[in-house]
Amino acid sequence: MTTSKEDILNQLRSQSVPPTDLPDLQSIELASQWIRYEDPAEQFAETLASVGGLCVRVKNVDEINQRLSELTAYQEASQVCSQIAGCGQPNVSIPDITDPHDFENIDFAILPGEFGVAENGAVWITNERGPARTLYFLAQHVALLVPASDIVNNMHQAYQKLEFAENSFGTFMSGPSKTADIEQSLVIGAHGARSLTVFLVEEAF
């Protein structure tokens, strides 16, 4: 006599699923169907806001410094670090921190982002420019600088930009950390950065 679990598994095994060819993602006809926006940067800003982040379009680092002074999280920060030369007023040197766990004491971190994705408000981040990967997630508040001209429409275009020639760290970050597991109540900053500000910068930095 079989159990109900075995009956279910046997029924699943008896089902024959016909094979299906994988889509040709490189075809011109299919590529034209990927989502596109008239203004990718504007869509990026709107999407980022919808997931709890803030997008600020600026001309250069000098303007970022002005806008930083308007952010409450930056004004109240006692420990600030910056990976961008001339950006912010850091009082903590990233290379001096040898234990990645100590990044939890950073109140505000100013870090580079590689590019943004309009459809989901995500930013591709790596640690190739120096900061430990944990800094992006242990700092209380994070600001990312992203070239304004480097916003792609969708994730298909995003993956075309990635290179995996060497083993290294890279991930997409979209907004501050959040969870809605407890009583379906959205909590921002539950297990990571409590806020994320993305500066779309026109000039090189």
Short mmCIF file of C-alpha atoms in Angstrom, two decimals:
data_model
loop_
_atom_site.label_atom_id
_atom_site.label_comp_id
_atom_site.label_asym_id
_atom_site.label_seq_id
_atom_site.Cartn_x
_atom_site.Cartn_y
_atom_site.Cartn_z
CA MET A 1 0.00 0.00 0.00
CA THR A 2 1.48 3.32 -1.06
CA THR A 3 1.33 6.53 0.87
CA SER A 4 -0.32 9.69 -0.43
CA LYS A 5 3.14 11.18 -0.96
CA GLU A 6 4.18 8.22 -3.11
CA ASP A 7 0.93 8.46 -5.09
CA ILE A 8 1.60 12.10 -5.88
CA LEU A 9 5.21 11.43 -6.90
CA ASN A 10 4.18 8.50 -9.08
CA GLN A 11 1.60 10.65 -10.84
CA LEU A 12 4.21 13.32 -11.47
CA ARG A 13 6.64 10.78 -12.87
CA SER A 14 4.00 9.41 -15.22
CA GLN A 15 3.43 12.78 -16.85
CA SER A 16 5.30 13.36 -20.07
CA VAL A 17 6.22 16.96 -20.80
CA PRO A 18 7.07 17.64 -24.44
CA PRO A 19 10.42 19.34 -24.98
CA THR A 20 10.41 23.01 -25.86
CA ASP A 21 13.14 24.85 -27.72
CA LEU A 22 14.80 27.69 -25.86
CA PRO A 23 14.09 31.15 -27.28
CA ASP A 24 16.67 32.78 -29.51
CA LEU A 25 17.45 35.83 -27.40
CA GLN A 26 19.76 37.28 -30.04
CA SER A 27 17.22 37.48 -32.85
CA ILE A 28 16.36 41.00 -34.01
CA GLU A 29 12.63 40.29 -33.88
CA LEU A 30 12.72 39.16 -30.24
CA ALA A 31 15.18 41.85 -29.15
CA SER A 32 12.75 44.49 -30.37
CA GLN A 33 10.17 43.19 -27.89
CA TRP A 34 12.28 43.93 -24.79
CA ILE A 35 10.88 46.83 -22.78
CA ARG A 36 12.25 50.26 -23.66
CA TYR A 37 11.62 53.75 -22.31
CA GLU A 38 11.59 57.15 -23.93
CA ASP A 39 13.70 58.49 -21.04
CA PRO A 40 15.53 55.61 -19.28
CA ALA A 41 17.00 57.90 -16.62
CA GLU A 42 13.58 59.28 -15.69
CA GLN A 43 12.12 55.79 -15.55
CA PHE A 44 15.03 54.68 -13.37
CA ALA A 45 14.29 57.51 -10.93
CA GLU A 46 10.59 56.62 -10.77
CA THR A 47 11.25 52.91 -10.28
CA LEU A 48 13.87 53.53 -7.61
CA ALA A 49 11.44 55.74 -5.70
CA SER A 50 8.81 53.00 -5.83
CA VAL A 51 11.15 50.61 -3.97
CA GLY A 52 12.14 53.11 -1.29
CA GLY A 53 15.20 54.74 -2.84
CA LEU A 54 15.95 58.29 -3.94
CA CYS A 55 17.40 59.35 -7.27
CA VAL A 56 19.04 62.76 -7.69
CA ARG A 57 20.22 63.99 -11.07
CA VAL A 58 23.29 66.23 -10.79
CA LYS A 59 25.95 67.74 -13.02
CA ASN A 60 29.11 66.96 -11.07
CA VAL A 61 30.65 66.12 -7.71
CA ASP A 62 30.42 69.74 -6.54
CA GLU A 63 26.65 69.62 -6.94
CA ILE A 64 26.55 66.31 -5.11
CA ASN A 65 28.27 67.93 -2.14
CA GLN A 66 25.58 70.58 -2.11
CA ARG A 67 22.80 68.02 -2.26
CA LEU A 68 24.41 65.86 0.43
CA SER A 69 24.10 68.75 2.87
CA GLU A 70 20.33 68.57 2.33
CA LEU A 71 20.06 64.90 3.32
CA THR A 72 19.13 64.32 6.95
CA ALA A 73 20.98 60.99 7.07
CA TYR A 74 24.18 62.71 5.95
CA GLN A 75 23.73 65.68 8.28
CA GLU A 76 23.31 63.40 11.29
CA ALA A 77 26.11 60.96 10.34
CA SER A 78 29.05 60.85 12.74
CA GLN A 79 31.13 58.39 10.69
CA VAL A 80 31.34 59.04 6.95
CA CYS A 81 33.46 57.33 4.32
CA SER A 82 33.75 58.06 0.62
CA GLN A 83 35.26 56.14 -2.27
CA ILE A 84 34.87 59.13 -4.60
CA ALA A 85 37.62 61.76 -4.56
CA GLY A 86 36.33 65.16 -3.43
CA CYS A 87 32.86 63.85 -2.67
CA GLY A 88 31.52 64.41 0.83
CA GLN A 89 33.51 65.10 3.97
CA PRO A 90 34.74 61.66 5.02
CA ASN A 91 36.27 61.19 8.44
CA VAL A 92 36.85 57.42 8.12
CA SER A 93 39.47 55.95 5.79
CA ILE A 94 38.21 52.80 4.09
CA PRO A 95 41.69 51.19 3.73
CA ASP A 96 42.25 51.59 7.48
CA ILE A 97 39.39 49.19 8.26
CA THR A 98 40.83 45.67 8.19
CA ASP A 99 37.85 43.83 9.67
CA PRO A 100 34.83 44.03 7.31
CA HIS A 101 32.50 43.68 10.33
CA ASP A 102 33.58 47.15 11.45
CA PHE A 103 31.76 48.68 8.49
CA GLU A 104 28.57 48.36 10.55
CA ASN A 105 29.75 51.48 12.40
CA ILE A 106 29.71 53.57 9.21
CA ASP A 107 26.74 55.94 9.23
CA PHE A 108 27.03 57.13 5.63
CA ALA A 109 29.00 55.60 2.76
CA ILE A 110 29.52 57.26 -0.63
CA LEU A 111 30.38 54.60 -3.20
CA PRO A 112 30.58 54.05 -6.95
CA GLY A 113 27.93 52.25 -8.99
CA GLU A 114 28.68 50.93 -12.46
CA PHE A 115 25.36 51.45 -14.26
CA GLY A 116 21.61 51.49 -13.62
CA VAL A 117 18.61 49.58 -14.98
CA ALA A 118 15.45 51.54 -15.74
CA GLU A 119 12.92 48.74 -15.45
CA ASN A 120 13.73 47.81 -11.85
CA GLY A 121 15.76 50.71 -10.43
CA ALA A 122 18.76 48.44 -9.85
CA VAL A 123 22.41 49.50 -9.85
CA TRP A 124 25.24 47.09 -10.71
CA ILE A 125 27.89 47.32 -8.00
CA THR A 126 31.31 45.67 -7.66
CA ASN A 127 34.27 46.03 -5.34
CA GLU A 128 36.75 46.50 -8.18
CA ARG A 129 37.43 50.11 -7.18
CA GLY A 130 38.55 49.20 -3.69
CA PRO A 131 35.81 49.04 -1.02
CA ALA A 132 35.04 45.75 0.65
CA ARG A 133 31.76 44.31 -0.58
CA THR A 134 30.31 44.35 2.93
CA LEU A 135 30.45 48.15 3.02
CA TYR A 136 27.54 48.35 0.57
CA PHE A 137 25.35 46.40 2.97
CA LEU A 138 26.59 47.14 6.49
CA ALA A 139 26.71 50.92 6.27
CA GLN A 140 23.61 52.53 7.76
CA HIS A 141 23.03 54.75 4.73
CA VAL A 142 24.49 54.44 1.23
CA ALA A 143 24.86 56.88 -1.65
CA LEU A 144 25.85 55.53 -5.07
CA LEU A 145 27.28 57.59 -7.92
CA VAL A 146 26.25 56.37 -11.36
CA PRO A 147 27.05 57.95 -14.76
CA ALA A 148 23.82 59.55 -16.00
CA SER A 149 24.55 58.34 -19.53
CA ASP A 150 24.87 54.74 -18.40
CA ILE A 151 21.27 53.73 -17.71
CA VAL A 152 20.03 50.74 -19.69
CA ASN A 153 16.38 49.96 -20.36
CA ASN A 154 16.11 46.38 -19.15
CA MET A 155 17.91 43.45 -17.56
CA HIS A 156 18.62 41.89 -20.95
CA GLN A 157 20.72 44.92 -21.86
CA ALA A 158 22.23 44.89 -18.36
CA TYR A 159 23.53 41.34 -18.67
CA GLN A 160 25.04 42.18 -22.05
CA LYS A 161 27.25 44.72 -20.23
CA LEU A 162 28.58 42.25 -17.68
CA GLU A 163 31.91 40.49 -18.03
CA PHE A 164 32.94 37.42 -16.06
CA ALA A 165 36.49 36.90 -17.28
CA GLU A 166 37.75 36.76 -13.68
CA ASN A 167 36.23 35.68 -10.40
CA SER A 168 35.04 38.79 -8.60
CA PHE A 169 32.13 40.21 -6.65
CA GLY A 170 29.20 41.87 -8.36
CA THR A 171 25.49 42.24 -7.68
CA PHE A 172 22.48 44.41 -8.42
CA MET A 173 21.23 46.70 -5.65
CA SER A 174 17.73 48.17 -5.92
CA GLY A 175 16.70 50.49 -3.12
CA PRO A 176 17.44 50.07 0.61
CA SER A 177 16.99 46.71 2.30
CA LYS A 178 13.40 45.77 3.01
CA THR A 179 11.18 42.93 4.15
CA ALA A 180 7.47 42.27 4.43
CA ASP A 181 7.67 38.79 5.94
CA ILE A 182 6.32 39.83 9.33
CA GLU A 183 2.55 40.36 9.24
CA GLN A 184 2.94 41.53 5.62
CA SER A 185 4.12 44.90 6.92
CA LEU A 186 6.85 46.52 4.83
CA VAL A 187 9.92 47.40 6.89
CA ILE A 188 12.71 49.46 5.30
CA GLY A 189 16.28 48.89 6.44
CA ALA A 190 15.58 45.60 8.20
CA HIS A 191 18.85 43.87 7.32
CA GLY A 192 21.02 46.29 5.39
CA ALA A 193 21.24 49.90 4.33
CA ARG A 194 18.40 51.96 5.82
CA SER A 195 18.41 54.34 2.86
CA LEU A 196 19.82 54.40 -0.65
CA THR A 197 20.43 57.56 -2.65
CA VAL A 198 21.57 57.28 -6.25
CA PHE A 199 23.21 60.32 -7.84
CA LEU A 200 23.03 60.25 -11.64
CA VAL A 201 26.09 62.30 -12.57
CA GLU A 202 26.48 64.00 -15.94
CA GLU A 203 30.24 64.60 -15.76
CA ALA A 204 32.91 61.95 -15.20
CA PHE A 205 33.95 61.29 -11.61
#
